[in-house]
mmCIF file of C-alpha atoms in Angstrom:
data_model
loop_
_atom_site.group_PDB
_atom_site.id
_atom_site.type_symbol
_atom_site.label_atom_id
_atom_site.label_comp_id
_atom_site.label_asym_id
_atom_site.label_seq_id
_atom_site.Cartn_x
_atom_site.Cartn_y
_atom_site.Cartn_z
ATOM 1 C CA MET A 580 0.000 0.000 0.000
ATOM 2 C CA GLN A 581 2.852 2.363 0.875
ATOM 3 C CA SER A 582 4.463 1.683 -2.494
ATOM 4 C CA LYS A 583 1.167 2.368 -4.245
ATOM 5 C CA ASN A 584 0.767 5.704 -2.460
ATOM 6 C CA LEU A 585 4.406 6.649 -3.006
ATOM 7 C CA LYS A 586 4.144 6.347 -6.770
ATOM 8 C CA TRP A 587 1.230 8.807 -6.765
ATOM 9 C CA TYR A 588 3.150 11.255 -4.577
ATOM 10 C CA LEU A 589 6.119 11.056 -6.931
ATOM 11 C CA LEU A 590 3.798 11.586 -9.893
ATOM 12 C CA ILE A 591 2.383 14.803 -8.399
ATOM 13 C CA VAL A 592 5.831 16.150 -7.490
ATOM 14 C CA LEU A 593 7.077 15.486 -11.023
ATOM 15 C CA ALA A 594 4.027 17.204 -12.512
ATOM 16 C CA CYS A 595 4.676 20.359 -10.483
ATOM 17 C CA VAL A 596 8.390 20.406 -11.295
ATOM 18 C CA TRP A 597 8.086 19.613 -14.993
ATOM 19 C CA GLY A 598 4.994 21.773 -15.391
ATOM 20 C CA SER A 599 7.092 24.713 -14.190
ATOM 21 C CA SER A 600 9.924 23.855 -16.597
ATOM 22 C CA PHE A 601 8.214 25.448 -19.591
ATOM 23 C CA ILE A 602 8.018 28.912 -18.058
ATOM 24 C CA LEU A 603 11.672 28.564 -16.989
ATOM 25 C CA MET A 604 12.602 27.770 -20.590
ATOM 26 C CA LYS A 605 10.671 30.813 -21.726
ATOM 27 C CA ARG A 606 12.600 32.988 -19.271
ATOM 28 C CA GLY A 607 15.880 31.459 -20.350
ATOM 29 C CA LEU A 608 15.220 32.285 -23.985
ATOM 30 C CA GLU A 609 14.807 35.971 -23.091
ATOM 31 C CA GLY A 610 18.569 36.306 -22.711
ATOM 32 C CA LEU A 611 20.076 33.364 -24.585
ATOM 33 C CA THR A 612 19.637 31.394 -27.801
ATOM 34 C CA ALA A 613 18.024 27.961 -27.929
ATOM 35 C CA SER A 614 21.384 26.193 -28.343
ATOM 36 C CA GLN A 615 22.931 28.140 -25.454
ATOM 37 C CA MET A 616 19.989 27.411 -23.192
ATOM 38 C CA GLY A 617 19.980 23.699 -24.048
ATOM 39 C CA ALA A 618 23.719 23.330 -23.532
ATOM 40 C CA LEU A 619 23.694 25.224 -20.222
ATOM 41 C CA ARG A 620 20.772 23.153 -18.971
ATOM 42 C CA ILE A 621 22.759 19.961 -19.546
ATOM 43 C CA ILE A 622 25.964 21.443 -18.077
ATOM 44 C CA PHE A 623 24.313 22.702 -14.878
ATOM 45 C CA CYS A 624 22.527 19.396 -14.401
ATOM 46 C CA GLY A 625 25.597 17.307 -15.271
ATOM 47 C CA LEU A 626 27.831 19.120 -12.789
ATOM 48 C CA PHE A 627 25.213 18.824 -10.055
ATOM 49 C CA LEU A 628 24.781 15.082 -10.602
ATOM 50 C CA LEU A 629 28.516 14.409 -10.749
ATOM 51 C CA ILE A 630 28.967 16.245 -7.432
ATOM 52 C CA ILE A 631 26.324 14.207 -5.624
ATOM 53 C CA GLY A 632 26.704 10.880 -7.395
ATOM 54 C CA PHE A 633 30.105 10.442 -9.035
ATOM 55 C CA LYS A 634 30.715 7.199 -7.116
ATOM 56 C CA ASN A 635 27.578 5.702 -8.671
ATOM 57 C CA LEU A 636 29.320 5.459 -12.044
ATOM 58 C CA LYS A 637 31.137 2.396 -10.703
ATOM 59 C CA ALA A 638 27.806 0.598 -10.367
ATOM 60 C CA ILE A 639 27.212 0.668 -14.130
ATOM 61 C CA PRO A 640 28.445 -2.546 -15.783
ATOM 62 C CA LEU A 641 30.586 -2.050 -18.873
ATOM 63 C CA GLY A 642 28.028 -3.812 -21.071
ATOM 64 C CA GLN A 643 25.260 -1.387 -20.113
ATOM 65 C CA TRP A 644 27.078 1.806 -21.064
ATOM 66 C CA LYS A 645 25.713 1.527 -24.592
ATOM 67 C CA TYR A 646 22.184 1.779 -23.166
ATOM 68 C CA ILE A 647 23.254 4.620 -20.888
ATOM 69 C CA ALA A 648 24.548 6.515 -23.929
ATOM 70 C CA LEU A 649 21.426 5.711 -25.965
ATOM 71 C CA THR A 650 19.012 6.828 -23.229
ATOM 72 C CA ALA A 651 21.116 9.957 -22.707
ATOM 73 C CA LEU A 652 20.745 10.825 -26.388
ATOM 74 C CA VAL A 653 17.020 10.174 -26.819
ATOM 75 C CA GLY A 654 15.857 10.865 -23.276
ATOM 76 C CA THR A 655 17.581 14.173 -22.587
ATOM 77 C CA PHE A 656 20.060 15.487 -25.139
ATOM 78 C CA MET A 657 17.740 15.664 -28.145
ATOM 79 C CA PRO A 658 14.560 16.746 -26.261
ATOM 80 C CA VAL A 659 16.400 19.554 -24.433
ATOM 81 C CA PHE A 660 17.299 21.228 -27.717
ATOM 82 C CA LEU A 661 14.038 20.341 -29.456
ATOM 83 C CA PHE A 662 11.958 22.030 -26.742
ATOM 84 C CA ALA A 663 14.282 25.028 -26.682
ATOM 85 C CA VAL A 664 13.894 25.558 -30.434
ATOM 86 C CA ALA A 665 10.115 24.990 -30.297
ATOM 87 C CA GLN A 666 9.578 27.639 -27.640
ATOM 88 C CA THR A 667 11.206 30.297 -29.755
ATOM 89 C CA GLU A 668 7.939 30.273 -31.752
ATOM 90 C CA ILE A 669 5.114 28.717 -29.706
ATOM 91 C CA ASN A 670 3.733 29.457 -26.228
ATOM 92 C CA SER A 671 5.027 27.528 -23.230
ATOM 93 C CA SER A 672 1.502 26.305 -22.377
ATOM 94 C CA VAL A 673 1.004 24.862 -25.889
ATOM 95 C CA SER A 674 4.389 23.173 -25.663
ATOM 96 C CA ALA A 675 3.357 21.581 -22.359
ATOM 97 C CA ILE A 676 0.034 20.360 -23.757
ATOM 98 C CA LEU A 677 1.729 18.717 -26.744
ATOM 99 C CA ASN A 678 4.088 17.070 -24.278
ATOM 100 C CA SER A 679 1.031 15.034 -23.219
ATOM 101 C CA LEU A 680 1.609 12.885 -26.294
ATOM 102 C CA VAL A 681 4.348 11.037 -24.390
ATOM 103 C CA PRO A 682 2.065 8.259 -23.001
ATOM 104 C CA LEU A 683 0.537 7.695 -26.443
ATOM 105 C CA ASN A 684 3.953 7.414 -28.059
ATOM 106 C CA THR A 685 5.141 5.240 -25.173
ATOM 107 C CA LEU A 686 2.348 2.806 -25.972
ATOM 108 C CA VAL A 687 2.940 2.805 -29.735
ATOM 109 C CA ILE A 688 6.704 2.341 -29.434
ATOM 110 C CA GLY A 689 6.258 -0.262 -26.724
ATOM 111 C CA ALA A 690 3.948 -2.257 -28.991
ATOM 112 C CA LEU A 691 5.903 -1.862 -32.241
ATOM 113 C CA ILE A 692 9.449 -2.218 -30.932
ATOM 114 C CA PHE A 693 9.344 -3.840 -27.493
ATOM 115 C CA GLY A 694 6.504 -6.333 -28.011
ATOM 116 C CA LEU A 695 3.995 -4.897 -25.526
ATOM 117 C CA GLN A 696 0.353 -5.850 -26.058
ATOM 118 C CA PHE A 697 -1.714 -3.317 -27.979
ATOM 119 C CA GLN A 698 -5.489 -3.428 -27.381
ATOM 120 C CA ARG A 699 -8.160 -1.983 -29.673
ATOM 121 C CA ARG A 700 -9.242 0.516 -27.007
ATOM 122 C CA GLN A 701 -5.676 1.783 -26.765
ATOM 123 C CA TYR A 702 -5.500 2.125 -30.539
ATOM 124 C CA PHE A 703 -8.536 4.425 -30.436
ATOM 125 C CA GLY A 704 -6.868 6.374 -27.640
ATOM 126 C CA VAL A 705 -3.856 7.027 -29.870
ATOM 127 C CA VAL A 706 -6.094 8.158 -32.743
ATOM 128 C CA ILE A 707 -8.091 10.467 -30.439
ATOM 129 C CA GLY A 708 -4.883 11.972 -29.087
ATOM 130 C CA LEU A 709 -3.609 12.590 -32.597
ATOM 131 C CA ILE A 710 -6.841 14.369 -33.547
ATOM 132 C CA GLY A 711 -6.585 16.552 -30.450
ATOM 133 C CA SER A 712 -2.997 17.467 -31.321
ATOM 134 C CA ILE A 713 -3.982 18.502 -34.839
ATOM 135 C CA LEU A 714 -6.822 20.670 -33.491
ATOM 136 C CA LEU A 715 -4.539 22.274 -30.917
ATOM 137 C CA VAL A 716 -1.827 23.145 -33.432
ATOM 138 C CA TYR A 717 -4.254 24.243 -36.159
ATOM 139 C CA ASN A 718 -6.218 26.577 -33.885
ATOM 140 C CA GLY A 719 -3.025 27.885 -32.359
ATOM 141 C CA ALA A 720 -1.746 28.786 -35.810
ATOM 142 C CA MET A 721 -5.035 30.530 -36.644
ATOM 143 C CA ASP A 722 -5.113 32.486 -33.383
ATOM 144 C CA ASN A 723 -1.417 33.422 -33.479
ATOM 145 C CA PRO A 724 -0.462 34.220 -37.080
ATOM 146 C CA ASN A 725 2.745 35.838 -35.837
ATOM 147 C CA GLN A 726 3.970 32.473 -34.518
ATOM 148 C CA ASN A 727 5.262 29.646 -36.708
ATOM 149 C CA TYR A 728 3.330 26.623 -35.477
ATOM 150 C CA LEU A 729 5.396 24.264 -37.614
ATOM 151 C CA TYR A 730 7.769 24.492 -34.653
ATOM 152 C CA ALA A 731 5.241 22.390 -32.750
ATOM 153 C CA LEU A 732 6.684 19.444 -34.687
ATOM 154 C CA PHE A 733 9.866 19.791 -32.632
ATOM 155 C CA VAL A 734 7.802 19.067 -29.509
ATOM 156 C CA VAL A 735 6.171 16.059 -31.177
ATOM 157 C CA VAL A 736 9.591 14.627 -32.065
ATOM 158 C CA ALA A 737 10.726 15.241 -28.482
ATOM 159 C CA THR A 738 7.754 13.247 -27.149
ATOM 160 C CA VAL A 739 8.751 10.330 -29.381
ATOM 161 C CA CYS A 740 12.252 10.548 -27.897
ATOM 162 C CA TYR A 741 10.860 10.534 -24.365
ATOM 163 C CA ALA A 742 8.638 7.556 -25.141
ATOM 164 C CA LEU A 743 11.539 5.561 -26.554
ATOM 165 C CA ASN A 744 13.607 6.453 -23.499
ATOM 166 C CA VAL A 745 10.960 5.186 -21.062
ATOM 167 C CA ASN A 746 10.798 1.802 -22.776
ATOM 168 C CA LEU A 747 14.589 1.510 -23.019
ATOM 169 C CA ILE A 748 15.044 2.187 -19.306
ATOM 170 C CA LYS A 749 12.344 -0.287 -18.324
ATOM 171 C CA LYS A 750 13.777 -3.027 -20.548
ATOM 172 C CA TYR A 751 17.538 -2.589 -20.181
ATOM 173 C CA LEU A 752 18.316 -0.499 -17.088
ATOM 174 C CA SER A 753 15.779 -1.552 -14.451
ATOM 175 C CA ASP A 754 18.486 -3.215 -12.378
ATOM 176 C CA LEU A 755 20.409 0.057 -11.935
ATOM 177 C CA SER A 756 19.631 2.715 -9.335
ATOM 178 C CA PRO A 757 17.965 5.911 -10.588
ATOM 179 C CA LEU A 758 20.984 7.959 -9.510
ATOM 180 C CA SER A 759 23.378 5.697 -11.424
ATOM 181 C CA ILE A 760 21.307 6.072 -14.589
ATOM 182 C CA SER A 761 21.094 9.847 -14.208
ATOM 183 C CA VAL A 762 24.788 10.364 -13.459
ATOM 184 C CA GLY A 763 25.731 8.028 -16.296
ATOM 185 C CA ASN A 764 23.453 9.857 -18.731
ATOM 186 C CA PHE A 765 24.854 13.287 -17.969
ATOM 187 C CA SER A 766 28.475 12.180 -17.803
ATOM 188 C CA VAL A 767 28.014 11.091 -21.427
ATOM 189 C CA MET A 768 26.365 14.391 -22.445
ATOM 190 C CA LEU A 769 28.588 16.843 -20.561
ATOM 191 C CA ILE A 770 31.457 17.158 -23.058
ATOM 192 C CA PRO A 771 29.184 17.480 -26.166
ATOM 193 C CA ALA A 772 27.156 20.167 -24.323
ATOM 194 C CA ILE A 773 30.318 22.135 -23.491
ATOM 195 C CA ILE A 774 31.404 21.967 -27.130
ATOM 196 C CA ILE A 775 27.997 23.215 -28.315
ATOM 197 C CA LEU A 776 28.071 26.067 -25.794
ATOM 198 C CA PHE A 777 31.606 27.047 -26.848
ATOM 199 C CA CYS A 778 30.560 27.131 -30.521
ATOM 200 C CA SER A 779 27.321 29.060 -29.879
ATOM 201 C CA GLY A 780 28.844 32.488 -29.294
ATOM 202 C CA PHE A 781 28.180 32.294 -25.563
ATOM 203 C CA SER A 782 31.383 34.213 -24.741
ATOM 204 C CA ASP A 783 29.970 37.246 -26.574
ATOM 205 C CA VAL A 784 26.861 37.507 -24.387
ATOM 206 C CA VAL A 785 27.846 35.999 -21.029
ATOM 207 C CA MET A 786 28.524 39.406 -19.435
ATOM 208 C CA LYS A 787 25.191 40.914 -20.490
ATOM 209 C CA PRO A 788 22.702 41.393 -17.610
ATOM 210 C CA GLU A 789 19.849 39.693 -19.482
ATOM 211 C CA ALA A 790 22.050 36.660 -20.184
ATOM 212 C CA GLN A 791 23.111 36.367 -16.549
ATOM 213 C CA LYS A 792 19.499 36.615 -15.417
ATOM 214 C CA ALA A 793 18.536 33.926 -17.914
ATOM 215 C CA MET A 794 21.306 31.684 -16.573
ATOM 216 C CA ILE A 795 19.700 31.750 -13.115
ATOM 217 C CA TYR A 796 16.472 30.351 -14.557
ATOM 218 C CA ILE A 797 18.397 27.752 -16.547
ATOM 219 C CA ALA A 798 20.372 26.704 -13.471
ATOM 220 C CA ILE A 799 17.095 26.051 -11.617
ATOM 221 C CA LEU A 800 15.781 24.219 -14.672
ATOM 222 C CA GLY A 801 18.921 22.102 -14.963
ATOM 223 C CA VAL A 802 19.377 21.166 -11.312
ATOM 224 C CA VAL A 803 15.755 20.788 -10.185
ATOM 225 C CA GLY A 804 13.759 20.377 -13.408
ATOM 226 C CA THR A 805 16.220 17.968 -15.014
ATOM 227 C CA GLY A 806 18.656 16.501 -12.467
ATOM 228 C CA ILE A 807 16.486 15.857 -9.428
ATOM 229 C CA ALA A 808 13.372 15.241 -11.538
ATOM 230 C CA ASN A 809 15.140 12.607 -13.663
ATOM 231 C CA ILE A 810 16.144 10.658 -10.566
ATOM 232 C CA VAL A 811 12.554 10.716 -9.335
ATOM 233 C CA PHE A 812 11.258 9.765 -12.789
ATOM 234 C CA PHE A 813 13.593 6.780 -13.168
ATOM 235 C CA ARG A 814 12.547 5.609 -9.718
ATOM 236 C CA LEU A 815 8.907 5.929 -10.752
ATOM 237 C CA ILE A 816 9.503 3.834 -13.891
ATOM 238 C CA GLN A 817 11.147 1.085 -11.853
ATOM 239 C CA MET A 818 8.417 0.914 -9.199
ATOM 240 C CA SER A 819 5.453 1.128 -11.605
ATOM 241 C CA SER A 820 5.328 0.837 -15.415
ATOM 242 C CA PRO A 821 6.438 2.900 -18.440
ATOM 243 C CA VAL A 822 2.873 3.992 -19.229
ATOM 244 C CA PHE A 823 2.085 4.972 -15.628
ATOM 245 C CA ALA A 824 5.336 6.927 -15.327
ATOM 246 C CA SER A 825 4.769 8.771 -18.591
ATOM 247 C CA SER A 826 1.200 9.619 -17.523
ATOM 248 C CA VAL A 827 2.739 12.433 -15.480
ATOM 249 C CA THR A 828 1.932 14.419 -18.618
ATOM 250 C CA TYR A 829 -1.746 14.394 -17.567
ATOM 251 C CA LEU A 830 -0.907 16.966 -14.911
ATOM 252 C CA ILE A 831 1.989 18.850 -16.500
ATOM 253 C CA PRO A 832 -0.281 20.928 -18.833
ATOM 254 C CA VAL A 833 -2.379 22.055 -15.869
ATOM 255 C CA VAL A 834 0.653 23.423 -14.037
ATOM 256 C CA ALA A 835 2.159 24.882 -17.218
ATOM 257 C CA CYS A 836 -1.110 26.581 -18.249
ATOM 258 C CA ILE A 837 -1.416 28.201 -14.825
ATOM 259 C CA TRP A 838 2.092 29.633 -15.254
ATOM 260 C CA GLY A 839 1.219 30.675 -18.808
ATOM 261 C CA LEU A 840 -1.912 32.528 -17.719
ATOM 262 C CA LEU A 841 0.063 34.290 -14.982
ATOM 263 C CA ASP A 842 2.524 35.303 -17.704
ATOM 264 C CA ASN A 843 -0.257 36.724 -19.930
ATOM 265 C CA GLU A 844 -0.285 33.855 -22.412
ATOM 266 C CA SER A 845 -3.621 33.103 -24.027
ATOM 267 C CA LEU A 846 -5.267 29.780 -24.784
ATOM 268 C CA SER A 847 -8.387 29.939 -26.941
ATOM 269 C CA LEU A 848 -11.502 27.849 -26.315
ATOM 270 C CA ALA A 849 -10.750 25.803 -29.450
ATOM 271 C CA GLN A 850 -7.216 25.113 -28.232
ATOM 272 C CA GLY A 851 -8.581 24.118 -24.839
ATOM 273 C CA PHE A 852 -10.923 21.694 -26.600
ATOM 274 C CA GLY A 853 -7.980 20.198 -28.484
ATOM 275 C CA ALA A 854 -6.063 19.821 -25.218
ATOM 276 C CA LEU A 855 -9.040 18.048 -23.642
ATOM 277 C CA ILE A 856 -9.234 15.621 -26.583
ATOM 278 C CA ILE A 857 -5.520 14.836 -26.183
ATOM 279 C CA LEU A 858 -5.989 14.005 -22.507
ATOM 280 C CA ILE A 859 -9.029 11.841 -23.294
ATOM 281 C CA GLY A 860 -6.902 9.934 -25.790
ATOM 282 C CA VAL A 861 -4.156 9.500 -23.217
ATOM 283 C CA TYR A 862 -6.724 8.213 -20.704
ATOM 284 C CA PHE A 863 -8.075 5.550 -23.051
ATOM 285 C CA SER A 864 -4.601 4.434 -24.113
ATOM 286 C CA ALA A 865 -3.138 4.238 -20.602
ATOM 287 C CA ARG A 866 -6.120 2.854 -18.642
ATOM 288 C CA LYS A 867 -5.832 -0.811 -17.718
#
């Protein structure tokens, strides 16, 4: 019973942390480019994890490093930059709503690649979620002609990456501690992130006040929204299931939309309807 309650507590904590990540990304982009923000997010998180968990690298068997590198690439490295680029054009609340596609993609990838059972009801859930996504993006483009809603595709690709990552961790890394997985992931990504930051022109803007302010938001995003949250998420995957863990995206849009409204973002009734359809699709696909 305690384990059952704990997984729900962890789910709520993750929703609050990750739901707040989108407004932090928005603030970060006010002083830095998408590539600079993505690289700094990985660097801040990587340094934090190495400080608290460097010894955990010894717990990773040599044969599992290939899965550590693969989950680092698809689970963090690619999504970090994909979300950063997407939010240069679309609202943070819309980005969070589209992130709700993760459970649907987790199911599809689990069925097609990892041999999980795929029921007819879940198939309809995926279709419903896809329809909701199309409505959300289409109405967003109509209501915000000054924004390029093709950038929403970057979020969709990121959700596919997240879904693949969840299944990979469940299948290949369940015997490792969450901290070992997290430290291993970011030790792999740290050097590439530093190279990207060095090549992004960061030295030209680092002394500007707006860049330094943005770095504070990114540091919070990296340490709390990525480092600590990843450890909690990996623990949630291990104690529950990939679909349950990825269903954190039910609650993330609620938190993100509250932040968006406080930041004067708008969400039309039609977009809200599209968001509701997405969540209905997620419910049908994830329900036992």
